[in-house]
Short mmCIF file of C-alpha atoms in Angstrom, two decimals:
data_model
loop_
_atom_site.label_atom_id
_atom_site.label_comp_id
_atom_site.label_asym_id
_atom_site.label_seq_id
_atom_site.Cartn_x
_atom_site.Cartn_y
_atom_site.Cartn_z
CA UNK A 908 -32.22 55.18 -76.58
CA UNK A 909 -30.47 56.42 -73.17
CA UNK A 910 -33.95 56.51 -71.66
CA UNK A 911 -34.82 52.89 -71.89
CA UNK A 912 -30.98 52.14 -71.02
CA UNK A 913 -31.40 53.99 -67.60
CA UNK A 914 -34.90 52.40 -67.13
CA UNK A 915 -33.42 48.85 -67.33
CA UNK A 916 -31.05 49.27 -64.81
CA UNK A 917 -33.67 50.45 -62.50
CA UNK A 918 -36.15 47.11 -62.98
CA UNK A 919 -32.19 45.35 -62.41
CA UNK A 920 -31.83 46.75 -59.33
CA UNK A 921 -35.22 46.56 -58.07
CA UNK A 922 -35.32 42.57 -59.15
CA UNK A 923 -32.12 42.21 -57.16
CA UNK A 924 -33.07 43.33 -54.19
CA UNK A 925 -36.60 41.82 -54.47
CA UNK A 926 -34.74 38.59 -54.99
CA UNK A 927 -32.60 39.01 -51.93
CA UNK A 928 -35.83 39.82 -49.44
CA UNK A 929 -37.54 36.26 -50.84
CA UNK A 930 -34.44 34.16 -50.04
CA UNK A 931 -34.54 35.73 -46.83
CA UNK A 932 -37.97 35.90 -45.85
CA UNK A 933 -39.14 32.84 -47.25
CA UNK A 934 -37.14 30.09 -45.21
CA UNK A 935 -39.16 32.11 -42.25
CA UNK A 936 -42.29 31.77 -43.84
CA UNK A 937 -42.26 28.24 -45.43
CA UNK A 938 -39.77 26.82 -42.78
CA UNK A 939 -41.00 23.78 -41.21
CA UNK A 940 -42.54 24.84 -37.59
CA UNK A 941 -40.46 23.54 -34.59
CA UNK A 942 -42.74 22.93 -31.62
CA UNK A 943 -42.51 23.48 -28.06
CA UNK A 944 -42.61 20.43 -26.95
CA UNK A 945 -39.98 19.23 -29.19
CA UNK A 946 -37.64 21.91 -27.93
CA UNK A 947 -38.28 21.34 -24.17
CA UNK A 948 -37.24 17.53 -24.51
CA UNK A 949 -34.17 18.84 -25.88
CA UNK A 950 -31.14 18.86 -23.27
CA UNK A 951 -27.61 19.30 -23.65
CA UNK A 952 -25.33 15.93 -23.62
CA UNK A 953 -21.41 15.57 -22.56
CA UNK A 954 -19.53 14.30 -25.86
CA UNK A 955 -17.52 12.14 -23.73
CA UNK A 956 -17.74 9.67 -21.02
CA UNK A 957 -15.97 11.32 -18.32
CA UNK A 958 -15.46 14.84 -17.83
CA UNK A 959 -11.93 16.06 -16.05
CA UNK A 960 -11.00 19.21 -14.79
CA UNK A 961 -8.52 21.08 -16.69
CA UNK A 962 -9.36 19.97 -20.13
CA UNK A 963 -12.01 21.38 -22.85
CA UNK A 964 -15.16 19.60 -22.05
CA UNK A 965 -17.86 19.54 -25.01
CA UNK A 966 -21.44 19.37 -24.83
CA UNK A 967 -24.06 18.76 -28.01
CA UNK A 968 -27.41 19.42 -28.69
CA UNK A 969 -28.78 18.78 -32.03
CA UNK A 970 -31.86 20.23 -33.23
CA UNK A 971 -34.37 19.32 -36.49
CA UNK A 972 -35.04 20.69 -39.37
CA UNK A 973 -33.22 23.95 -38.65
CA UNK A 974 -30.11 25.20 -40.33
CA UNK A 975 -27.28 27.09 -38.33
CA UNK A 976 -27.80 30.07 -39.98
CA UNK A 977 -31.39 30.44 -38.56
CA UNK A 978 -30.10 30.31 -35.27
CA UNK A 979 -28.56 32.53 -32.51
CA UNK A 980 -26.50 31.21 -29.10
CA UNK A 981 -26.21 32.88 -25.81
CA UNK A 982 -24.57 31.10 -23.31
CA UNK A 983 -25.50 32.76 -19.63
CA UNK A 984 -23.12 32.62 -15.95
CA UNK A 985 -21.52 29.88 -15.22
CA UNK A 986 -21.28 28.56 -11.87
CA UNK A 987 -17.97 28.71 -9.77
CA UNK A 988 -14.91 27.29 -11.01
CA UNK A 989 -16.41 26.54 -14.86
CA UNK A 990 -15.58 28.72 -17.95
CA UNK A 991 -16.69 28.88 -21.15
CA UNK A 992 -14.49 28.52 -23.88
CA UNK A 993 -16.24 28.53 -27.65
CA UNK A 994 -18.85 27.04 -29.53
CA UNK A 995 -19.93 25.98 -32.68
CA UNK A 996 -22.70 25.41 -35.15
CA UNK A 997 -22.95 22.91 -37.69
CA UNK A 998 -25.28 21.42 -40.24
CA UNK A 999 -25.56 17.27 -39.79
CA UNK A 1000 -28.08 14.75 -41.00
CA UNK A 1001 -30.69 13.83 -38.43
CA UNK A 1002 -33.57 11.05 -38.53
CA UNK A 1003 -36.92 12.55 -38.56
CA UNK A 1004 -38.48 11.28 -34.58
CA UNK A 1005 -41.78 11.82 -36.22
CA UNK A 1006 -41.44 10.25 -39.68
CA UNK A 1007 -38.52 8.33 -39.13
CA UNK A 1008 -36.87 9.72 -42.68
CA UNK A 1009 -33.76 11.85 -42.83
CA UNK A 1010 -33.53 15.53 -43.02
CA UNK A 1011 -31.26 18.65 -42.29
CA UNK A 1012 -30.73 19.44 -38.60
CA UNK A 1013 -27.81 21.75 -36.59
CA UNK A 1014 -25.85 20.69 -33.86
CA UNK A 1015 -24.58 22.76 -31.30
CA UNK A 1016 -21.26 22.20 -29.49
CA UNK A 1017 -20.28 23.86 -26.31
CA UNK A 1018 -16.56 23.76 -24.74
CA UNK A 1019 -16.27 24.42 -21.54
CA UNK A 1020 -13.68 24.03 -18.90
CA UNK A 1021 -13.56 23.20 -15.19
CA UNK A 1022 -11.16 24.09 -12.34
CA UNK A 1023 -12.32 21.81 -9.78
CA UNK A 1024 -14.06 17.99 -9.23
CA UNK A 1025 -17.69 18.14 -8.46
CA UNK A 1026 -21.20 17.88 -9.51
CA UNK A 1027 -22.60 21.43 -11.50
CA UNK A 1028 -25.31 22.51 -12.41
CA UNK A 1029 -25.20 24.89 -15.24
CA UNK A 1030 -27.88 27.07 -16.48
CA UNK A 1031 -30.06 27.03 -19.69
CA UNK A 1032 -28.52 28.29 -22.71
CA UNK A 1033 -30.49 30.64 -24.54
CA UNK A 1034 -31.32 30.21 -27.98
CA UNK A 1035 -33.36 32.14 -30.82
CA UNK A 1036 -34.72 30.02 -33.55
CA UNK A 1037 -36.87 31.74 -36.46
CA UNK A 1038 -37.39 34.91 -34.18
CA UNK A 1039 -38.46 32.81 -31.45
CA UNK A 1040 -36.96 32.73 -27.90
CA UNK A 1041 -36.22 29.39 -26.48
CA UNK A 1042 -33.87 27.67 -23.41
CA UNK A 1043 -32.03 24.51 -23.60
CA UNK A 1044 -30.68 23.34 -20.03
CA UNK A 1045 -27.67 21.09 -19.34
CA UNK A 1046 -27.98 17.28 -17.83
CA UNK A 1047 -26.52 17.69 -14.29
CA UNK A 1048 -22.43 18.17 -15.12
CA UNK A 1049 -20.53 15.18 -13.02
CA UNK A 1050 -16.47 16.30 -13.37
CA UNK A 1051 -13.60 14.48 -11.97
CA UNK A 1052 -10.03 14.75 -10.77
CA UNK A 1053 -7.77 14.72 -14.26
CA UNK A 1054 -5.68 11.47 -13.82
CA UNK A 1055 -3.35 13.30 -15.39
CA UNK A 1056 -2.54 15.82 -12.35
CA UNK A 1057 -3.12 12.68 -9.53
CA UNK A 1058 -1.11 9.83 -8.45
CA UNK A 1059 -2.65 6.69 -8.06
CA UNK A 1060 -4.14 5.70 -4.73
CA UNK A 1061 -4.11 2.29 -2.80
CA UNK A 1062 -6.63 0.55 -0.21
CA UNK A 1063 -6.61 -2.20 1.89
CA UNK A 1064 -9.88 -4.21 2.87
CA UNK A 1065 -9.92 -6.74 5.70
CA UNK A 1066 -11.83 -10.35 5.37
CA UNK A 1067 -12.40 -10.88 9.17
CA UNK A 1068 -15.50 -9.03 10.30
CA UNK A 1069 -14.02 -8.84 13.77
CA UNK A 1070 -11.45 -6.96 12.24
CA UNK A 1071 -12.97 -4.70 10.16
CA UNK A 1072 -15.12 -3.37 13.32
CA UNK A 1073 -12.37 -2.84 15.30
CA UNK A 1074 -10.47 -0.72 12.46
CA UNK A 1075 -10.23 2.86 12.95
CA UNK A 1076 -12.16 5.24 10.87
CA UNK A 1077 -9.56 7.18 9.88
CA UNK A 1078 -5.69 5.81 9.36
CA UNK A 1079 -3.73 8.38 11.93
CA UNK A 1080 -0.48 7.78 14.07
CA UNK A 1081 -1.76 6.42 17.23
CA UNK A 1082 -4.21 4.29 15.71
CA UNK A 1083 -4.62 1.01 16.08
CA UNK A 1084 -6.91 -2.56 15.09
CA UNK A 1085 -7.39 -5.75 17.49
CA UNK A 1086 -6.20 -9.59 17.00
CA UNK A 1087 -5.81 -12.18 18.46
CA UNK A 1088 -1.66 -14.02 18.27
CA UNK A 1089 -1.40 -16.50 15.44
CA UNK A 1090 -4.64 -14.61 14.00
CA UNK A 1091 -4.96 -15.38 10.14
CA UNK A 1092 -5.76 -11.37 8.98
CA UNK A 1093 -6.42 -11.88 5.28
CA UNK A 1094 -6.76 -8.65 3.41
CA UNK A 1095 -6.76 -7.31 -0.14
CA UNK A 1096 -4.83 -4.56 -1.42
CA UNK A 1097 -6.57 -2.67 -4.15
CA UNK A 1098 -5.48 0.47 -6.61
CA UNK A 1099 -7.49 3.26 -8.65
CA UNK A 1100 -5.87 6.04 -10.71
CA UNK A 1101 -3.33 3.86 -12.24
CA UNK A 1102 -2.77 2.94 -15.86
CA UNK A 1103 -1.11 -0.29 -15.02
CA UNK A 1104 0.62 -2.38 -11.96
CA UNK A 1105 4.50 -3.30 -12.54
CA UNK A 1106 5.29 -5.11 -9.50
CA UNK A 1107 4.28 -5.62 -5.85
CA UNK A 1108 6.64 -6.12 -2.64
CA UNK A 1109 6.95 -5.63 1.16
CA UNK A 1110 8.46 -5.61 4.19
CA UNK A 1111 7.38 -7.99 7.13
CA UNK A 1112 7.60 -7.16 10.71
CA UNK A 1113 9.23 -9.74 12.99
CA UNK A 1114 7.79 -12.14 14.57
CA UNK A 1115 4.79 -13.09 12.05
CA UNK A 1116 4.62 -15.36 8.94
CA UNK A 1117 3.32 -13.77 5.81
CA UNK A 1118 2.42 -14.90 2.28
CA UNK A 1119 0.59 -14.17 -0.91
CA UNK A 1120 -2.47 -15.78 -1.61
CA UNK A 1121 -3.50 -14.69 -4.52
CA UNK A 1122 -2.06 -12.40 -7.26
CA UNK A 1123 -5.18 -10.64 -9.14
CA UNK A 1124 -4.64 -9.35 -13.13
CA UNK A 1125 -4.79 -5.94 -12.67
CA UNK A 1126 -4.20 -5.17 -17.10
CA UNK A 1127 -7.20 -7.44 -17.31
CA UNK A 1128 -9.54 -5.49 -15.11
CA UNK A 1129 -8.98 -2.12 -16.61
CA UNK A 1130 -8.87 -3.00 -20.60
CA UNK A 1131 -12.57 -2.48 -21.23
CA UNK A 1132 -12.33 0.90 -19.61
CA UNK A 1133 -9.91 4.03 -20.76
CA UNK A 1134 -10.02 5.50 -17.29
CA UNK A 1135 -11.79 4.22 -13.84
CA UNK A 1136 -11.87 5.89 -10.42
CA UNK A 1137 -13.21 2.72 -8.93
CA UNK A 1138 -10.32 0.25 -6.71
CA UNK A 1139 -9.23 -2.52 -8.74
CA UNK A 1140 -7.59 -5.18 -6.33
CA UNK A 1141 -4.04 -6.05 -7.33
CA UNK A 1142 -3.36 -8.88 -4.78
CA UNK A 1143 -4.55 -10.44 -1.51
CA UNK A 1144 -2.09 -11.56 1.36
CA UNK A 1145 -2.30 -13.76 4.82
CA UNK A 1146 -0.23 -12.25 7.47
CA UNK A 1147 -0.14 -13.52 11.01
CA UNK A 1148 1.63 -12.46 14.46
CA UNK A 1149 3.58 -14.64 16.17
CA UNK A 1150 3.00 -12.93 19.56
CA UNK A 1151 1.44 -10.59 21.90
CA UNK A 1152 1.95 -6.53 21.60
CA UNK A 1153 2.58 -4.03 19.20
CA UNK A 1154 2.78 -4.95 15.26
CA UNK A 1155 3.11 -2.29 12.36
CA UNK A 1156 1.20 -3.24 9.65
CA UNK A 1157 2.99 -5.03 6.93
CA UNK A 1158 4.61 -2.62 4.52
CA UNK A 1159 2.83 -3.22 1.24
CA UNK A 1160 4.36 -0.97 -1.73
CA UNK A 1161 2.90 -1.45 -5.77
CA UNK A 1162 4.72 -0.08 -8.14
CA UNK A 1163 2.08 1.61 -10.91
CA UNK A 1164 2.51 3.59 -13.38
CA UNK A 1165 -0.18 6.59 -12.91
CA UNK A 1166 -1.86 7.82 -16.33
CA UNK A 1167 0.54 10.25 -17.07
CA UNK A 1168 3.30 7.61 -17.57
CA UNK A 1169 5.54 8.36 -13.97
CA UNK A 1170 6.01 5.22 -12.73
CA UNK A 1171 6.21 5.13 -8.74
CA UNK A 1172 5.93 3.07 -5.76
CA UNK A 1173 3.30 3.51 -3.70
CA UNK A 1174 2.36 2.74 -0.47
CA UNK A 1175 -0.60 1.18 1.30
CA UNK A 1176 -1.70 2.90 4.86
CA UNK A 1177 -3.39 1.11 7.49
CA UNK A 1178 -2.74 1.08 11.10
CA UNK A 1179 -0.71 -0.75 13.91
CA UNK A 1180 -2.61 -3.82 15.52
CA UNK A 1181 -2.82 -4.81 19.41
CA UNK A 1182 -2.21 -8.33 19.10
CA UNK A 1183 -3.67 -10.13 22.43
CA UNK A 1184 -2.37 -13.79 23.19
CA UNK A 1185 -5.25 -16.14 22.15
CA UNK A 1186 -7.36 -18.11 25.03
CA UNK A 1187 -5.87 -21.55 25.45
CA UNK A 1188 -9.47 -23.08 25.05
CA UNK A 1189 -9.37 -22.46 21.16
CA UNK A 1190 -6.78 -25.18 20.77
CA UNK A 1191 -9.42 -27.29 21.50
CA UNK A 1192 -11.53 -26.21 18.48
CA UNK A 1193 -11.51 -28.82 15.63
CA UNK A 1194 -10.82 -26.09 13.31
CA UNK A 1195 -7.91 -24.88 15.21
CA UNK A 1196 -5.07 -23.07 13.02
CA UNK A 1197 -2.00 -24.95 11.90
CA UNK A 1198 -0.03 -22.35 13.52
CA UNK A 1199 -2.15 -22.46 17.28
CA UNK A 1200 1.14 -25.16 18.43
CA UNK A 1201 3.22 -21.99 17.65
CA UNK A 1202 1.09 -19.80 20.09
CA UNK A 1203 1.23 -21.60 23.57
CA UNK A 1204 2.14 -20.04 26.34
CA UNK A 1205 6.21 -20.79 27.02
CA UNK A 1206 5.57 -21.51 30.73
CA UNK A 1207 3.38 -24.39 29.30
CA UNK A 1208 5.64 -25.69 27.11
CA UNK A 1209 8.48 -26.36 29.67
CA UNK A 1210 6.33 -27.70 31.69
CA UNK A 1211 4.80 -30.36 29.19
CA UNK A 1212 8.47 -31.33 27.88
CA UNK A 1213 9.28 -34.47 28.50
CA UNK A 1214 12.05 -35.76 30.68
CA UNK A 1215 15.30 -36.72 28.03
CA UNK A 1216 15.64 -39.94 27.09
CA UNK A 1217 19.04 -42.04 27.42
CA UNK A 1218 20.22 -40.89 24.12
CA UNK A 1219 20.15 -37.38 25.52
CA UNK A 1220 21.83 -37.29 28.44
CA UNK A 1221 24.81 -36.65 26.51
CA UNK A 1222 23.00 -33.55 25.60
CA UNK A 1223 22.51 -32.56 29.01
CA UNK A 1224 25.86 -33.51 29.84
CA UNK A 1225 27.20 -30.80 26.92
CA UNK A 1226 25.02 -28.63 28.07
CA UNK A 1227 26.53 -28.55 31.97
CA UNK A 1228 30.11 -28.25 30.85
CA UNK A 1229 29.43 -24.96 28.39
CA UNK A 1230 27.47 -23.91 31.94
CA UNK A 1231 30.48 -25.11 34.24
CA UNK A 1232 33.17 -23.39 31.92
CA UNK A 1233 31.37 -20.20 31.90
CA UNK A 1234 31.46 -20.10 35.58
CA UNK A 1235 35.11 -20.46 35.79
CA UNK A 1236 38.38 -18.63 35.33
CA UNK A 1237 39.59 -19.31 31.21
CA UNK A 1238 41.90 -21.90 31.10
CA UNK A 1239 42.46 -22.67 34.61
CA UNK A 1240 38.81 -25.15 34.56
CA UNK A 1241 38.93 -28.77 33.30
CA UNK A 1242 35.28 -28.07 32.23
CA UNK A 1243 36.45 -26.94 28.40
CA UNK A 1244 38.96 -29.64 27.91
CA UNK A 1245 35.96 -32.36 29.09
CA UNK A 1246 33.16 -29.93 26.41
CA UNK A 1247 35.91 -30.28 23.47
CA UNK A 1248 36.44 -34.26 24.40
CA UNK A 1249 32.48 -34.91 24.37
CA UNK A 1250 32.23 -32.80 21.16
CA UNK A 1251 34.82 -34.64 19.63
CA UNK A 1252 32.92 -38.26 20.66
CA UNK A 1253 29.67 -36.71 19.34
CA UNK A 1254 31.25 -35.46 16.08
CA UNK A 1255 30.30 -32.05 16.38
CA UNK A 1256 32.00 -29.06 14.99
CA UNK A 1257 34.40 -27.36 17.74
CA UNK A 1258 32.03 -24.52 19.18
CA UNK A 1259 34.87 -22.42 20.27
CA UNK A 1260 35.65 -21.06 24.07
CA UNK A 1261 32.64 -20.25 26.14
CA UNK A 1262 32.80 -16.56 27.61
CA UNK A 1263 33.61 -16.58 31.03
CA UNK A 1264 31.29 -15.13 33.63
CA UNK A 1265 34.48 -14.42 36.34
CA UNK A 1266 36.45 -12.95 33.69
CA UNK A 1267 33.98 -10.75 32.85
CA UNK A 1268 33.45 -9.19 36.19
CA UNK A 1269 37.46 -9.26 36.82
CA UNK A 1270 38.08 -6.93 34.08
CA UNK A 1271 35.16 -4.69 34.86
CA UNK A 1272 36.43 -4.13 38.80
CA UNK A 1273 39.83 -3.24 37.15
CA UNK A 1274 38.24 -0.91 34.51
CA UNK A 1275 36.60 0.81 37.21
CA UNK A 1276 39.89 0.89 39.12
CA UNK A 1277 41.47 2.30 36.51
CA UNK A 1278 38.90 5.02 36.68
CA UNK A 1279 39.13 5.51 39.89
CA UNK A 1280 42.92 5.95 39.76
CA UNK A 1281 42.95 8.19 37.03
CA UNK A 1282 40.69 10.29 38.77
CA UNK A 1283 42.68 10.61 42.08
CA UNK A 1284 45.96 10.73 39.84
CA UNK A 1285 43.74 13.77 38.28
CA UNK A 1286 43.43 15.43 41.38
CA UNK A 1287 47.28 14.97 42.53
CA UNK A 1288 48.72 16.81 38.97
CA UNK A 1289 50.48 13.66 38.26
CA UNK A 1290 49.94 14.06 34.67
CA UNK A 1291 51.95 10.63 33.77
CA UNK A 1292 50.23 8.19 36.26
CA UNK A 1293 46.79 10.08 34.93
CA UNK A 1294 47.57 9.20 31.52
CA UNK A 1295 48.65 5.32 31.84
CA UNK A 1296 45.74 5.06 34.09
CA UNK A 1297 43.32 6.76 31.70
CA UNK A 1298 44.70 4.63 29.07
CA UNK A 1299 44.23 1.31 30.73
CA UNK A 1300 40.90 2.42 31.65
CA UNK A 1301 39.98 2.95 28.09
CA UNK A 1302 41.42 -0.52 27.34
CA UNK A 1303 39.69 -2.46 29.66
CA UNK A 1304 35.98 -0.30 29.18
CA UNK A 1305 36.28 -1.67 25.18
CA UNK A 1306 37.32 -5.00 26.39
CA UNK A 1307 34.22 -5.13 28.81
CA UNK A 1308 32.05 -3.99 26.61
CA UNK A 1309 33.24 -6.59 23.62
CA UNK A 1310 32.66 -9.09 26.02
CA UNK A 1311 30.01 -8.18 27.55
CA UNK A 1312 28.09 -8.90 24.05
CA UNK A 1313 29.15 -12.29 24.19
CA UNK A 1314 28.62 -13.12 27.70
CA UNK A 1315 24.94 -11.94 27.97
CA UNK A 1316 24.23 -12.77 24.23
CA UNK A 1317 21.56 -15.49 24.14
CA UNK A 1318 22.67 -18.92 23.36
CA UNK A 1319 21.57 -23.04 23.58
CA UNK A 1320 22.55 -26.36 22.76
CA UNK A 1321 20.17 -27.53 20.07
CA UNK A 1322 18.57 -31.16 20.48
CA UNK A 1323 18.86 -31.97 16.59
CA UNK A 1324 16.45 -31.68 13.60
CA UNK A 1325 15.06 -29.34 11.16
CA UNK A 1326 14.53 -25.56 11.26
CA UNK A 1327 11.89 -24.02 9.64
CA UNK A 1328 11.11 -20.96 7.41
CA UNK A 1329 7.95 -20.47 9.17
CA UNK A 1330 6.81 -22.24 12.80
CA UNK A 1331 4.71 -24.65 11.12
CA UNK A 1332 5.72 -28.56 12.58
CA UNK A 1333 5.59 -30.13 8.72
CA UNK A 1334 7.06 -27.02 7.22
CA UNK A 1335 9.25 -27.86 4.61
CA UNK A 1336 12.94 -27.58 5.09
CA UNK A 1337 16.38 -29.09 3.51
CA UNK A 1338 18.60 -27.43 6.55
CA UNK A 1339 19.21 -30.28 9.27
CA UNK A 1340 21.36 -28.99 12.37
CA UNK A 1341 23.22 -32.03 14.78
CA UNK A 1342 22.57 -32.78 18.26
CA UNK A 1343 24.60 -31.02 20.88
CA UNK A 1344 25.12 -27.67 18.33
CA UNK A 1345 26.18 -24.34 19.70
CA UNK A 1346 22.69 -22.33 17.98
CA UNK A 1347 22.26 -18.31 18.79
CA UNK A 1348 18.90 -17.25 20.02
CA UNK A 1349 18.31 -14.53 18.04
CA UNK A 1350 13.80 -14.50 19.97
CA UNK A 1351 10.86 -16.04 21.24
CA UNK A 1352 7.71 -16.20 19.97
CA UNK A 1353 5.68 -18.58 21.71
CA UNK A 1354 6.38 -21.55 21.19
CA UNK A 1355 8.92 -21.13 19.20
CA UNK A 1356 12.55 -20.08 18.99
CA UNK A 1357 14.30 -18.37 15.82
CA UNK A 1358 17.43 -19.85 16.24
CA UNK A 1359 21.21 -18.95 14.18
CA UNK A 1360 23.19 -21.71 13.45
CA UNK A 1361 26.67 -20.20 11.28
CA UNK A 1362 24.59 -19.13 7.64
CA UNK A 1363 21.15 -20.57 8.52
CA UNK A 1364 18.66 -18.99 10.54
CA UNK A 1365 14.74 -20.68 11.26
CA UNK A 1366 12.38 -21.69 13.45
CA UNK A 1367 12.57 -24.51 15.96
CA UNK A 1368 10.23 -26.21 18.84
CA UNK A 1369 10.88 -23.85 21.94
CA UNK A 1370 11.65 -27.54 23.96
CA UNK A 1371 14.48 -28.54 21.44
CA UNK A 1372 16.59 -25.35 22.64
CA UNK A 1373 18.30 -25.70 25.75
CA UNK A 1374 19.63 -22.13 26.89
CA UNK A 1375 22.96 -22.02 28.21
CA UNK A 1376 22.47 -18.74 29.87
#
């Protein structure tokens, strides 16, 4: 009985391991064939639509009517700054491109990672199917900056042709762009790398009139898409000098939050412009700019002023006694007492004394007096004379230079009207300064004046100013 026992186990054994050869030989053998030129159409694909440095990429192949165990990866050298990092195999359901039915198919995933932006090319991946030897490239690898690790960046983009040919190619200190004074230079400020647009402000430099044309929706553009390296523009602006020379370019600062959530302002570059007074033949154009009254030559304007009519020769009259008193000694001319009587028939505001040119010039001889007496008083050791000297010098320097300010600061007797915001001649305004008014001259631009009268500053006809000093 032990002999047919023993026997048994032997035909067990030998059925076990005859079992284990068919299920391992016969997917080889009945397997259905993959061809050649099914495998050479076969490319590796990014699972995503953007690839960024510093992050696991993955890339998929998937392959028919094979199963994951029947294959074998080997993934060869990378190219500079790419790594791998794993992979995986995995059984899906794939739609016979013969046939058209479903069957059994693997898919491969790669992850790798990548150190810097670029285009890559990456080499075949090698791959053993059934025992045979195949190679699966890669679709050329396009990998950009992680907008997680960059700020967002700002452009600005010039309408004028003119303009845009006379820009520099590069934005550098020392750089400047052409125009012509009272030149409309439209231009667009645009933003990439930025997950959203809070707010958008500036700062103008003096001397030019600047507004916002157009405000763009910024949330609008960038909803379809989860990240874009393209511009977006986020508003477009009109500024315009006032006069020849020099001009920074407006300071243009959007405040975006970047895609890692910091929120920051940031700043548009572009460079200074050469502004050039225009020719005085384009006011003839029909066209011509509703500013071009604002850009005539001053020389021209005086000139075409006409002579004041009767109602303003009290005006002119004002305006010789704040010139007579300022060319007298304080209180010793009759020239104030006749200004305060004509202000007073005029019902204007009392403008206060007028600085006095002679008392200006007496307390500078007898500042430098004083110098020159403490210095002698120096030289003779007499320490007391040297120190009331010294100290009336110091006096009378502060006083001179006080005044000073007031005698040489710029000032005129305004003609009456409306100042404006901008130097526009129907500019809206609700700020009416009287006749014969004391104004400050704060500059020039053209034809214009900017003119301070107590809280209210504006723009005024360069004719309806008449300068004291």
């Amino acid at each position: 009985m032990e002999k047919p026992a023993e026997e048994f186990k032997k035909n067990i054994r030998r059925l076990l391991i005859l079992a284990f050869a068919l299920c391992t030989i016969c997917p080889c053998i009945f397997a259905k064939p993959v061809s050649w030129s099914y495998l050479r159409s076969l490319r590796f694909r990014q699972s995503q639509k953007t690839v960024f440095t510093e992050s696991d990429n993955s890339f998929y192949v998937e392959i028919e009517h094979v199963t994951p165990d029947s294959i074998q990866v080997a993934v060869n050298s990378l190219p500079q700054n790419a790594s791998f990092v794993s992979y995986k195999k995995e059984t899906v359901l794939l739609q016979d491109s013969g046939s058209g039915s479903f069957s059994n198919g693997t898919r491969i995933t790669i992850w790798m990672k990548f150190s810097a932006a670029g285009t890559y090319r990456i080499s075949p991946v090698d791959i053993v199917i059934n025992g045979g030897f195949y190679q699966i490239p890669f679709e050329p690898v396009t990998v950009m900056e992680n907008p997680r690790l960059i700020q967002p960046e700002i452009s600005v983009s010039f309408s004028s042709r003119k303009i845009r040919a006379s820009m520099p190619a590069k934005v550098s200190p020392g750089s400047f762009a052409e125009a012509s004074a009272g030149e409309h230079i439209v231009f667009t400020v645009s933003i990439r790398y930025a997950d959203a647009v809070r707010n958008v402000h500036w700062n103008i430099p003096e001397d030019s009139v600047f507004k916002k044309i157009r405000s763009y929706d910024f949330s609008e553009a960038v909803s379809h898409e989860s990240y874009s390296s393209e511009f977006h523009p986020v508003a477009e602006f009109d500024w315009q000098p006032l006069k020849e020379g020099v001009f920074a370019f407006p300071e243009i600062f959007v405040t975006a939050a970047a895609y890692n959530g910091i929120v920051s302002d940031v700043k548009c570059e572009a460079p200074s412009f050469k502004v050039r007074m225009a020719a005085p033949e384009s006011r003839e154009k029909k066209h011509e700019s509703p500013f071009s009254y604002a850009f005539i030559e001053p020389s021209r304007f005086e000139e075409a002023a006409s002579a004041p009519d009767a109602e303003s020769q009290d005006i002119l009259r004002l305006l010789e006694l704040h010139r007579a008193e300022r060319n007298s000694f304080p209180f010793a001319s009759s020239a104030a007492r006749q200004r305060k009587k004509l202000e007073s028939q005029l019902e204007l505001a009392p403008s206060g004394h007028e600085p006095s040119i002679v008392l200006f010039f007496l307390a500078l001889i007898l500042s430098v007096a004083f110098l020159a007496l403490s210095s002698v008083f120096f030289v003779l050791k007499r320490k007391k004379l040297h120190a009331a000297c010294a100290s009336f010098f110091i006096v009378s320097a502060v006083f001179v230079l006080l005044y000073g300010f007031r005698v040489y600061g710029k000032h005129g007797i305004y003609t009456g009207g409306k100042i404006c915001p901008i130097p526009e001649k129907n500019a809206p305004s609700s700020v009416t300064i009287p006749a014969g008014s004391v104004v400050s001259i704060m500059r020039t631009a053209g034809g214009w004046r900017y003119i301070k009268y107590n809280d209210a500053c504006g723009w005024v006809p360069l004719e309806t100013v008449l300068p004291v000093n």
